[in-house]
Structures are given as C-alpha cells and as structure tokens.
Tab-separated table of C-alpha atoms in Angstrom:
chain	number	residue	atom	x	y	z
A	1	UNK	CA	110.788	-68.604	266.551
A	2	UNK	CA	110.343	-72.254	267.953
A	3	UNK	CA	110.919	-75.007	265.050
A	4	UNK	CA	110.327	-78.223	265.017
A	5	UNK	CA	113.104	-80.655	264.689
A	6	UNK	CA	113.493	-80.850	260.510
A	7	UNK	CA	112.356	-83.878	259.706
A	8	UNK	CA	112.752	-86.097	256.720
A	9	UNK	CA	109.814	-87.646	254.393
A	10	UNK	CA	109.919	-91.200	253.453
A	11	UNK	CA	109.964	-91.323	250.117
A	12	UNK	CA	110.169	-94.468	247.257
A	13	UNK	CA	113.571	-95.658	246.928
A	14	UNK	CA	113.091	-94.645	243.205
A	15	UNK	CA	112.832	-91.161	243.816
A	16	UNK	CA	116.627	-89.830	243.157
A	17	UNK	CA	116.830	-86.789	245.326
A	18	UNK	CA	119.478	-85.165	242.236
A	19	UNK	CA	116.815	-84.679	239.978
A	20	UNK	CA	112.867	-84.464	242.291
A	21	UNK	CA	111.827	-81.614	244.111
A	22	UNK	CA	109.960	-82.419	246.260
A	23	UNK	CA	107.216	-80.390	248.777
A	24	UNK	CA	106.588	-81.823	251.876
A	25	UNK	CA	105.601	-81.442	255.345
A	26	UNK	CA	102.991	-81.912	258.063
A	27	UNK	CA	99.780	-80.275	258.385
A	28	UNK	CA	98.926	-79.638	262.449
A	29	UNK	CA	96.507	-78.026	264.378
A	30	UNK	CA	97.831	-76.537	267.825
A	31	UNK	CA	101.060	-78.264	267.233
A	32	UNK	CA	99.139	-81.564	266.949
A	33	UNK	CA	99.055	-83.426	263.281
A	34	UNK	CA	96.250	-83.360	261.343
A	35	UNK	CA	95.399	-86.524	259.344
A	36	UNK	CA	92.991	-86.300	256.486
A	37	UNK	CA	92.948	-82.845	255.799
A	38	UNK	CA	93.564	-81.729	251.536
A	39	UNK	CA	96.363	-80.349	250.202
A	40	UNK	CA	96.457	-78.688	246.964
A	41	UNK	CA	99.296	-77.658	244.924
A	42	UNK	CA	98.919	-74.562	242.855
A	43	UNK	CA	101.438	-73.313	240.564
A	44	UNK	CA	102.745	-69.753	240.039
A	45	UNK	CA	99.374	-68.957	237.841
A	46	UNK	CA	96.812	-69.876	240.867
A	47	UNK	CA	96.134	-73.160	238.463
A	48	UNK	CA	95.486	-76.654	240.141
A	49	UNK	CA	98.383	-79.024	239.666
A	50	UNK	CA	98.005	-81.969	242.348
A	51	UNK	CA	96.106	-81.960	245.611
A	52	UNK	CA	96.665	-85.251	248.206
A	53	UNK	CA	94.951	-86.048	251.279
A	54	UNK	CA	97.372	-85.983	254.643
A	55	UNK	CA	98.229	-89.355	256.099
A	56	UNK	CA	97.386	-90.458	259.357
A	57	UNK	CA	100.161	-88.747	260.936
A	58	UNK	CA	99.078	-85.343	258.900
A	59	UNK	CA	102.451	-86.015	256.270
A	60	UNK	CA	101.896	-84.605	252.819
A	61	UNK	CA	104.251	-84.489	249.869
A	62	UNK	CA	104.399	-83.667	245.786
A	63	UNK	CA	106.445	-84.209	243.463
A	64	UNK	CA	107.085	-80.080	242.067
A	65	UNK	CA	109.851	-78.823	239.831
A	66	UNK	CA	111.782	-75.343	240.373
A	67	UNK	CA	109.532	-72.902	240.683
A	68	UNK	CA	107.188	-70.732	242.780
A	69	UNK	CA	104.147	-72.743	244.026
A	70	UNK	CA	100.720	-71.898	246.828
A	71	UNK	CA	100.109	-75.002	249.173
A	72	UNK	CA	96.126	-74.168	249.880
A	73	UNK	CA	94.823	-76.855	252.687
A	74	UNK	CA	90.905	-77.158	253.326
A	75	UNK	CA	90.012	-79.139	256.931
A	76	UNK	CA	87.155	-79.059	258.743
A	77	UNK	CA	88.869	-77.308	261.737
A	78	UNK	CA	91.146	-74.939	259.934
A	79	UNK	CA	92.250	-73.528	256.079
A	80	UNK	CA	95.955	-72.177	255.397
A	81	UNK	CA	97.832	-70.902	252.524
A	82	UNK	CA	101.464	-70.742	252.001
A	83	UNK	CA	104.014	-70.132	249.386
A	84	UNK	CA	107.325	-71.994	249.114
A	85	UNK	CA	109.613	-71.258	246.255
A	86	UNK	CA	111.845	-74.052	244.920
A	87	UNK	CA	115.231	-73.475	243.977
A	88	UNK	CA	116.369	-76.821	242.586
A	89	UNK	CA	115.873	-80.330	243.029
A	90	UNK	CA	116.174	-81.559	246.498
A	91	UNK	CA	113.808	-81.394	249.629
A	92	UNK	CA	111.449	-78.635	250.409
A	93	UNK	CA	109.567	-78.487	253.479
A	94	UNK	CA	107.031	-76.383	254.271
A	95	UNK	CA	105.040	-76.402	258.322
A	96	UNK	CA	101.252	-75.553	257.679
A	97	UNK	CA	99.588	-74.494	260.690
A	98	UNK	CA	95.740	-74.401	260.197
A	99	UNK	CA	94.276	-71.164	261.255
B	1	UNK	CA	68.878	-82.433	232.083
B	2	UNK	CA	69.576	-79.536	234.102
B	3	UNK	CA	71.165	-78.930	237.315
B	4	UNK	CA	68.189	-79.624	239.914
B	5	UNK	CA	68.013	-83.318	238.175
B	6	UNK	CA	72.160	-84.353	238.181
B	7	UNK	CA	73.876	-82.353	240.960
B	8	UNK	CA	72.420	-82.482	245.406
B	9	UNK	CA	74.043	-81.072	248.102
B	10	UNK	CA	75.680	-82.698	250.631
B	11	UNK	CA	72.981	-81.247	253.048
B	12	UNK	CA	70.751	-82.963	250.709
B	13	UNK	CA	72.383	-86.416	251.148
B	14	UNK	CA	72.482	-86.291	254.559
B	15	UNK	CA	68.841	-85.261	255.303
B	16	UNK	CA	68.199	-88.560	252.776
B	17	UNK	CA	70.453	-91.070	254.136
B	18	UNK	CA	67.270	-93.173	255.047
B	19	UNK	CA	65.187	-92.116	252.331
B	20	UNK	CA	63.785	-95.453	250.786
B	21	UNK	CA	64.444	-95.895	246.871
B	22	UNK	CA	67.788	-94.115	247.605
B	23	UNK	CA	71.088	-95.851	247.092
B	24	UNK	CA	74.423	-94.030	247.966
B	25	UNK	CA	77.460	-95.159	245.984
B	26	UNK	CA	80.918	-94.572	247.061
B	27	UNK	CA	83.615	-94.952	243.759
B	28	UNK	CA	86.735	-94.341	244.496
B	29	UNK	CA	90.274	-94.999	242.279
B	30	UNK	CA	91.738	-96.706	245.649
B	31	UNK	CA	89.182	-98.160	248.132
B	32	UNK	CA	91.034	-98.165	251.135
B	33	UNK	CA	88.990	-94.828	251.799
B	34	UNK	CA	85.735	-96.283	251.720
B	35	UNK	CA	86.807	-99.289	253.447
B	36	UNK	CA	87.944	-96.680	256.356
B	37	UNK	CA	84.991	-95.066	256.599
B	38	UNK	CA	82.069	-94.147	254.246
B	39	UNK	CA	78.852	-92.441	253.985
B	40	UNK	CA	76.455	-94.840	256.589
B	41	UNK	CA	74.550	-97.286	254.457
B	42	UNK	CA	76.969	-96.661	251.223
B	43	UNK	CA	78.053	-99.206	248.697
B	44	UNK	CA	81.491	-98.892	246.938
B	45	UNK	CA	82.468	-99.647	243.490
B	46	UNK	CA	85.901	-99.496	242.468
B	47	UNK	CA	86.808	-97.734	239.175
B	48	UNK	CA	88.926	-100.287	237.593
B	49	UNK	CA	88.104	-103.823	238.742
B	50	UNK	CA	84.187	-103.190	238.797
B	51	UNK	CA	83.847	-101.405	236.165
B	52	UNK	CA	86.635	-102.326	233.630
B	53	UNK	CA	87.000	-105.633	231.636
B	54	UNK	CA	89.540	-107.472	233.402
B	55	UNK	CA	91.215	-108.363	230.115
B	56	UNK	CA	90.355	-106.263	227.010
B	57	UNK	CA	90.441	-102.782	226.653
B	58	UNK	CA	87.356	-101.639	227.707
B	59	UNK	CA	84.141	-101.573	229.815
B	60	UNK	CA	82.310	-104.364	231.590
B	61	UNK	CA	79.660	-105.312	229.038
B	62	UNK	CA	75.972	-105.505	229.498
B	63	UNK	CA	76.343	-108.727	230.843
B	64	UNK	CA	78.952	-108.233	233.275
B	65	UNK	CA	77.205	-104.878	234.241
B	66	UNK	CA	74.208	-106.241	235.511
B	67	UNK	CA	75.535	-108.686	237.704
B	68	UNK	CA	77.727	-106.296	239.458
B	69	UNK	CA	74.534	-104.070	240.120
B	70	UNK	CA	72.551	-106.594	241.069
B	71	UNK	CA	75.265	-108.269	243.277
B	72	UNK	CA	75.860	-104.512	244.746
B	73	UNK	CA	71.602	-104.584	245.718
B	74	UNK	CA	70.954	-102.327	243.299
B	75	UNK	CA	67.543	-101.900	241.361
B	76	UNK	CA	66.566	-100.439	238.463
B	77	UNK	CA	64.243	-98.352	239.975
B	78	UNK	CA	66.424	-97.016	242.526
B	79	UNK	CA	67.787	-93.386	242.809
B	80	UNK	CA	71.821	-93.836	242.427
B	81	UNK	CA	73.350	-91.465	244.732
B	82	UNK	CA	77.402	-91.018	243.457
B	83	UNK	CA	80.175	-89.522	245.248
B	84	UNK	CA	83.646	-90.705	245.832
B	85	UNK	CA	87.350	-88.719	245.990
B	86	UNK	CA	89.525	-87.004	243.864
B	87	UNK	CA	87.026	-84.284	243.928
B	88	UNK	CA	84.149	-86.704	242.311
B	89	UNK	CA	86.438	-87.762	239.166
B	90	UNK	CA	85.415	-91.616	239.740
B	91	UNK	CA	82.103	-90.754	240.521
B	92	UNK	CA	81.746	-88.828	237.856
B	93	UNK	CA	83.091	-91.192	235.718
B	94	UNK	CA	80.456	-93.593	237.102
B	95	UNK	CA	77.662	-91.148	236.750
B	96	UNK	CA	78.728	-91.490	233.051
B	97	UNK	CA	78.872	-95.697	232.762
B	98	UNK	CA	75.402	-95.544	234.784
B	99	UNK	CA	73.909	-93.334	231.958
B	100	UNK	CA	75.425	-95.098	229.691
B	101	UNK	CA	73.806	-98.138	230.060
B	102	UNK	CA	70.540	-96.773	231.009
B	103	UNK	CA	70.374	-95.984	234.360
B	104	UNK	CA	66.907	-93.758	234.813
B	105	UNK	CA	67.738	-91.888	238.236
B	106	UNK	CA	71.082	-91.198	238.844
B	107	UNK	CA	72.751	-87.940	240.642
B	108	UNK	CA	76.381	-86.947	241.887
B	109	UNK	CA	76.667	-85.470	245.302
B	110	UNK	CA	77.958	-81.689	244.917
B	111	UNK	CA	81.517	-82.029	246.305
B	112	UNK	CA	81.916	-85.452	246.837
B	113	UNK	CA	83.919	-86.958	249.474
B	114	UNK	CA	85.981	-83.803	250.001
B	115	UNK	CA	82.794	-81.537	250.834
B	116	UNK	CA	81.444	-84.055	252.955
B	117	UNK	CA	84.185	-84.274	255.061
B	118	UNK	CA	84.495	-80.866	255.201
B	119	UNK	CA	81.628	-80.403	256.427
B	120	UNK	CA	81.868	-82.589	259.241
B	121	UNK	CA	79.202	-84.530	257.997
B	122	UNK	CA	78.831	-88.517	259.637
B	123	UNK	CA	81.003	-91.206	258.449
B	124	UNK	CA	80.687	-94.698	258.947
B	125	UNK	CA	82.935	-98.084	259.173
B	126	UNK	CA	80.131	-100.813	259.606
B	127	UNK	CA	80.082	-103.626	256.683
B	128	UNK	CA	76.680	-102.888	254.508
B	129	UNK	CA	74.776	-105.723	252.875
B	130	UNK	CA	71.816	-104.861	250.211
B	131	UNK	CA	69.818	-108.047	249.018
B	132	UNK	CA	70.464	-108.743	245.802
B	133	UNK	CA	68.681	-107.986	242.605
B	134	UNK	CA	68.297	-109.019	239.531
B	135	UNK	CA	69.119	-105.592	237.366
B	136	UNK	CA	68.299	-105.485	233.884
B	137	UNK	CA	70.946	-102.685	231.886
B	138	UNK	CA	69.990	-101.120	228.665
B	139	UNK	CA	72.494	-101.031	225.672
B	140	UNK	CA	75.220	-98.609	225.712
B	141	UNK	CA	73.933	-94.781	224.444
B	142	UNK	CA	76.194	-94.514	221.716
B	143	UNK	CA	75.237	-91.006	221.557
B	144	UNK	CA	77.703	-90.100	224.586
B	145	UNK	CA	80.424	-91.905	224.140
B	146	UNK	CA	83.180	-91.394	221.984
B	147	UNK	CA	85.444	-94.027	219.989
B	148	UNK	CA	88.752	-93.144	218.294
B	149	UNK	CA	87.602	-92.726	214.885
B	150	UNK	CA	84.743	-90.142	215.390
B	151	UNK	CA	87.709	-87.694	217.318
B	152	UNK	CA	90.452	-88.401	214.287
B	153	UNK	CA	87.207	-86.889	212.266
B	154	UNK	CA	86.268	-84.353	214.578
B	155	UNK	CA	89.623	-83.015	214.221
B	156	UNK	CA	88.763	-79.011	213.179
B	157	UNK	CA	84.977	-79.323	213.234
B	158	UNK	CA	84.135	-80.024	216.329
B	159	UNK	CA	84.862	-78.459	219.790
B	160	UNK	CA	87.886	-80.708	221.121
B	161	UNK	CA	87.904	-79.976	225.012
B	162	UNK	CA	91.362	-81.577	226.789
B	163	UNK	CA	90.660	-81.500	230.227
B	164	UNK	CA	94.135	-82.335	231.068
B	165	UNK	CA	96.869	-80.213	232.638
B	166	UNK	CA	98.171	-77.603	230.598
B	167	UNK	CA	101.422	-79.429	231.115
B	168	UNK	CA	100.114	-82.070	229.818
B	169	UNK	CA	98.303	-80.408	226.981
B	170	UNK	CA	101.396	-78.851	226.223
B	171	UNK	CA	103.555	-82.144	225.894
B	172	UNK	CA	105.631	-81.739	228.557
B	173	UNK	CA	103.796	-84.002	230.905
B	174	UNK	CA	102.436	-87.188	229.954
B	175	UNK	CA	100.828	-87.638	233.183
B	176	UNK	CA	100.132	-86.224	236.696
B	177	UNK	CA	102.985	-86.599	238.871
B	178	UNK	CA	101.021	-88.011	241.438
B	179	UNK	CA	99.497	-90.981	239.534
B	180	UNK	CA	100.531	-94.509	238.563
B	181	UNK	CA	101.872	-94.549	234.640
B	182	UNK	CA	98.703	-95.308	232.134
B	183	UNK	CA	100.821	-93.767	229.738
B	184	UNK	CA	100.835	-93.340	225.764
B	185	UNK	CA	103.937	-93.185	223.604
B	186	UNK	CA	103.993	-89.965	222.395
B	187	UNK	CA	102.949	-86.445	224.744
B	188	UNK	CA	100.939	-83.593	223.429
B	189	UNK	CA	97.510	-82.828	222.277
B	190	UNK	CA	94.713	-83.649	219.359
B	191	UNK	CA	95.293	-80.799	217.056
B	192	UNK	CA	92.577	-77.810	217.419
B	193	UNK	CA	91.758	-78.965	220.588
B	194	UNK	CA	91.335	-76.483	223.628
B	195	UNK	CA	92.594	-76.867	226.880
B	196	UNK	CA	89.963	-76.044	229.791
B	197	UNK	CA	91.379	-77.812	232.658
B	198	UNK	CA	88.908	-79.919	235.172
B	199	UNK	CA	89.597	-78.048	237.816
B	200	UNK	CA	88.837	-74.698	236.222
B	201	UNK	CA	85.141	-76.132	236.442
B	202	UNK	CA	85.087	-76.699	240.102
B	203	UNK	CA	85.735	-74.500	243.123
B	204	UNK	CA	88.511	-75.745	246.114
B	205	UNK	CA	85.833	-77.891	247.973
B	206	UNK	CA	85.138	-79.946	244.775
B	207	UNK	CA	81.885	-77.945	244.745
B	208	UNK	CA	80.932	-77.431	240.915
B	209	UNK	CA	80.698	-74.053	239.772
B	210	UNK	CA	77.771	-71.941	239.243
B	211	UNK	CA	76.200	-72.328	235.875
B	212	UNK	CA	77.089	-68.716	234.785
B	213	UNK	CA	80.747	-69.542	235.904
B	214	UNK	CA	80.491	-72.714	233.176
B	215	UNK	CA	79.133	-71.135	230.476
B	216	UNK	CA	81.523	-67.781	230.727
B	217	UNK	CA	84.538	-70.502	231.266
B	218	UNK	CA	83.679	-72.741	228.371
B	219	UNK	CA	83.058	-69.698	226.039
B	220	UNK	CA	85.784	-67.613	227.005
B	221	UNK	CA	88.037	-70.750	226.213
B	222	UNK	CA	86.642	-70.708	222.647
B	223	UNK	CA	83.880	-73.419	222.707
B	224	UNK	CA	81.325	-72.933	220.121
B	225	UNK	CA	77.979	-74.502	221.811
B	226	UNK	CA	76.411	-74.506	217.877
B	227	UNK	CA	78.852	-77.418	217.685
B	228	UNK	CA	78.548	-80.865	218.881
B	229	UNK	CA	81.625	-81.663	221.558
B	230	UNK	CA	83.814	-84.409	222.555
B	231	UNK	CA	85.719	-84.201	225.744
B	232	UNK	CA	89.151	-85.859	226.833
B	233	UNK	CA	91.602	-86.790	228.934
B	234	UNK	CA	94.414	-89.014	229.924
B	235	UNK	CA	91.959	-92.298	230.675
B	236	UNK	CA	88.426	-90.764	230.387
B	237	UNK	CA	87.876	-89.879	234.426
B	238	UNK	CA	88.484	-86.004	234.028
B	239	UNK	CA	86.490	-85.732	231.203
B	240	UNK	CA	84.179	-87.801	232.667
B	241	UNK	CA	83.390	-84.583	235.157
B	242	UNK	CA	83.740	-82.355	232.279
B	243	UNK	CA	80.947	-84.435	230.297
B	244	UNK	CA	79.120	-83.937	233.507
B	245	UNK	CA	79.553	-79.847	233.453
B	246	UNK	CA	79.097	-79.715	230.025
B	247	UNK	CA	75.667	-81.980	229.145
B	248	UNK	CA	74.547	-82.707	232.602
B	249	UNK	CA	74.752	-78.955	234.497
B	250	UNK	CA	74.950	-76.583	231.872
B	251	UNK	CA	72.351	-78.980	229.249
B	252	UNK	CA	74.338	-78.694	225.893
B	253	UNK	CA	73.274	-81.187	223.553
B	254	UNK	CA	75.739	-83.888	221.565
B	255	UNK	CA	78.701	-83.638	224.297
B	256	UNK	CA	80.934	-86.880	224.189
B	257	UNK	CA	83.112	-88.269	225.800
B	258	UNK	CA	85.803	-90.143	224.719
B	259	UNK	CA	86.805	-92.648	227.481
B	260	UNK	CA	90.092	-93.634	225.432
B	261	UNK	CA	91.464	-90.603	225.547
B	262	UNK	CA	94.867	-89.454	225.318
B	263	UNK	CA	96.674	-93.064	226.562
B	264	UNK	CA	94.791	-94.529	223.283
B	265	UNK	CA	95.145	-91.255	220.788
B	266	UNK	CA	99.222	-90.900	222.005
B	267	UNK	CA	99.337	-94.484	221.225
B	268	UNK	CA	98.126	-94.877	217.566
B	269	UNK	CA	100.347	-94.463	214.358
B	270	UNK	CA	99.997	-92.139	211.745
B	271	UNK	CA	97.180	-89.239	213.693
B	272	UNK	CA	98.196	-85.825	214.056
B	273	UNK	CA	99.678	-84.603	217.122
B	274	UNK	CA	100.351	-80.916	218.273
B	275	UNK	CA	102.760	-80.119	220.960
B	276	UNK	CA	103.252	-76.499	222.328
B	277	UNK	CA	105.371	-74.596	224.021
C-alpha cells in the first residue's frame, strides 16, 4: 500500500502532547484535499461527541481521550467512515478517502 | 405551532431566495463563514456581539434589539428565514430571541448551513445592503424563557431536559473539547434532570428528525409531556434547538428554556448538584 508521507498537525503550543490525544488527518478526494467537508466524532456508543469542518487544505483534528472512536465525514462529493482506536495520549492520524 | 409553520427545506429556501417579504439570516458563533460565502442576498448576525449585552449578563434589551433589526433592514412584517452552522445551534438560538421578542414570521432552514452545502446548493461572497427600518420589538415572552429561580423550583416537578453531553451531564466534562471555556465552577447536572443529548434530535446532515422520531426519543428518555419543561445547556444554544424540537416541531405547550444554563447553575452557592458516574 502507497502512504503518504506522515505528516504532523499544527497544533496550539498549549496542547502538551503527554497528556492530549489527539485525531487528526486530511480528508481528500482522488488524492486531492478536500476543504470544507464535516467531520464528526462519534464515540464507542455511535453518540455525537464533536464534529469540525476541514480547513482549506482539508486538515481536521479533535481533541479524544483513549478509547475506540467512528470518524463519519459528509461532503457533497463523497461520505466515509472509519474507526481509529486510541491507545494513549499522543498523535493519532487517520487518512479519509471519500468514496 | 407545528412543523409546516417553524421548519423549510433547503429546496424550499432556494426556490425563495427572491421571494419578496423574505429575509434570510445567516447566525453563526464565528462569522468568518458567512463572511466567506453565504446564502445570496443573506444577512448575518453574530451570536454574541449582536445579540448579547456587551457588558451585563444578558440579552440585548428591547431597545438595543430594535436597532440592530432595523440597522440589519429588517421589518416587522418580514418572513425571517434562520440558518447558520454548528448544525443550526445559533440559529436556533436566534429563532428563540426572535420569538422572544415578538417576531410574527420566523422559520429555521431544515439543516442549516451543513445541508445546504451538502447539497451543493449556491453560495455567495458579494457584500448585501438592506435599507434600513425602523423595527418596533415586543416585550420579552416570559412564558419561554427560563431564569434561575423557576429551575432551583422545578427541581423534581418538572421535566429537566440537559441537552449537554453525557460527559458533561455526568461531571466529567465541563465543556466540549472543541469550544472556548464559558465555564462554571463546579461540573455535573441539576438533580432529576434527564439527559437527551442535541444531537439525538437531529440526523448527520443537521436535518431534524421526524416527528415520530421526537416524540419516541423524548418519551423513551422519561419526559412526561403532562408536565411543563425547561430545557438546558452549557450557555443556552443547545437547548435553544431542543426548545425548538420540543415546542416548535413536536407543539408541546409550557417548554422553557433556560438561556443561563449550566455556566450560571455550576456557578451559584448553596443549589443541589448531582454528579454520576
């Protein structure tokens, strides 16, 4: 499988990487970003916990805790659904492809 | 009230953009998205400095209210057309402050933003100018808003909905993670509330749900509709589109809401305070 190079969120100075987990990654469509498309944040019961819109360069993040979570993105070219299971604090990232 | 008079589609908006008597309304926490693009011909208010006393605790008053409406070319006898982001939380919010003061026509576009965009529907980044009016505001409707006192006494008599999180019902949260810190001092919940989370009441799109999907939702959570209701939140915006479900959608009489919410009730000595597990 191709990746992409792993790439890093910028995130507030504040954020102290020891503690956060945090969910991030870029939305794309045919390997191109996808700006303005909504993320949602579910947690291990289907229940909403956070949903953000993609910036312009299709980034997207949240601010989760250990767990098992469903990233659901609506767009008007494409929907996906993933799961991503945190371990501990540090960075998660998660590719969504819309389909 | 009933659906047909509150709620239009976005297919509805669109085919009206030009309609005359119709004014579309953008509110949005953060206006940088209407000041991107918007709905052609929309206005925008923005939750906090429009519609929030710059200084106290509290709304704009009658005063204040009218010259913002008539400043934003707004009439009385216009149709207000709401939507905004954050699946319509602002604009329901604003649905709620319009009522409030007496607005006759006012609806919420099914979806808000979110839908629209989903859609595909046309957006817009050209400057609008209304001509100004001179807006005359009832007083407030007492009968729909909430003040501290009246939920201390509603406290295991009447239905107590917490829209929040169950996180943040719980105590464990005393906010979204997402959002800037309007926080009270102490976390949990107004004892005998119930917890029916906003988002229960709407589907992914930001689409309400069907009226039989309310009413099974509400009742299933335990809400007695022989009761009156007051609804809450963190700063009044959730509830705000739980009001909405609750006395606008699904018609239940005496539903409140109290705009104080949680950052006021976590803040004041002496009440009662449940936290759970």
């Amino acid at each position: 499988m191709c990746g992409s190079p792993s790439q890093t969120p910028t995130l507030p100075a504040s954020v102290d990487l020891q503690k956060e987990t945090v969910i991030y990654g870029v939305v794309t469509l045919n390997d191109e970003p996808v700006p303005s498309a909504y993320v949602r944040l579910l947690d291990s019961n289907g229940d909403f916990t956070g949903e953000v819109v993609t910036s312009a360069t299709g980034d997207f993040r949240f601010f989760a805790a250990e767990g098992t979570w469903t990233l659901s993105v609506l767009h008007k070219d494409g929907t996906v659904r993933a799961e991503v299971t945190a371990t501990g604090p540090g960075l998660v990232e998660v590719p969504l492809a819309l389909q | 009230m009933s659906r047909a008079d509150a709620l239009v589609s976005a297919d509805w908006a669109e085919q009206n953009l030009n309609t005359p008597g119709l004014v579309f309304v953008e509110v949005d926490e953060d206006t940088a998205a209407y000041d991107t693009n918007h709905v052609p011909g929309a206005v925008k208010l923005d939750w906090k400095t429009d519609l929030q006393d710059p200084v106290r605790r509290d709304f704009v008053n009658k005063e204040q209210f009218e010259a913002l409406l008539s400043a934003k070319g707004i009439s009385n006898d216009d149709t207000v057309v709401l939507y905004g982001g954050n699946n319509n939380w602002f604009a329901a919010y604003a649905y709620w402050y319009f009522t409030l003061y007496g607005h006759e026509a006012v609806k919420l576009i099914d979806g808000g933003r979110k839908k629209w965009e989903l859609d595909g529907k046309p957006l817009s980044s050209d400057a609008v100018t209304r001509d100004k009016t001179n807006y005359v505001a009832k007083d407030q409707d007492s009968s729909i808003r909430a003040f501290r006192d009246e939920t201390i006494a509603a406290i295991g008599t009447k239905n107590l909905v917490d829209v929040r999180s169950p996180d943040e019902f719980s105590g464990k949260l005393l906010a979204p993670a997402h959002l800037p810190q309007e926080q009270s001092q102490r976390p949990g919940h107004i004892p005998t509330a119930i917890n029916i989370p906003w988002a229960k009441a709407a589907n992914e799109d930001g689409t309400f749900k069907s009226d039989e999907e309310l009413l099974a939702l509400y009742k299933n959570a335990g809400l007695d509709e022989s009761k009156e209701t007051i609804a809450y939140c963190r700063i009044g915006e959730r509830s705000s589109h739980t009001w909405f479900a609750l006395h606008e959608l699904l018609g239940l009489g005496n539903v409140k809401n109290y705009d104080g919410s949680w950052t006021e009730y976590g803040s004041l000595v002496g009440v009662p305070i449940e936290v759970s597990a």
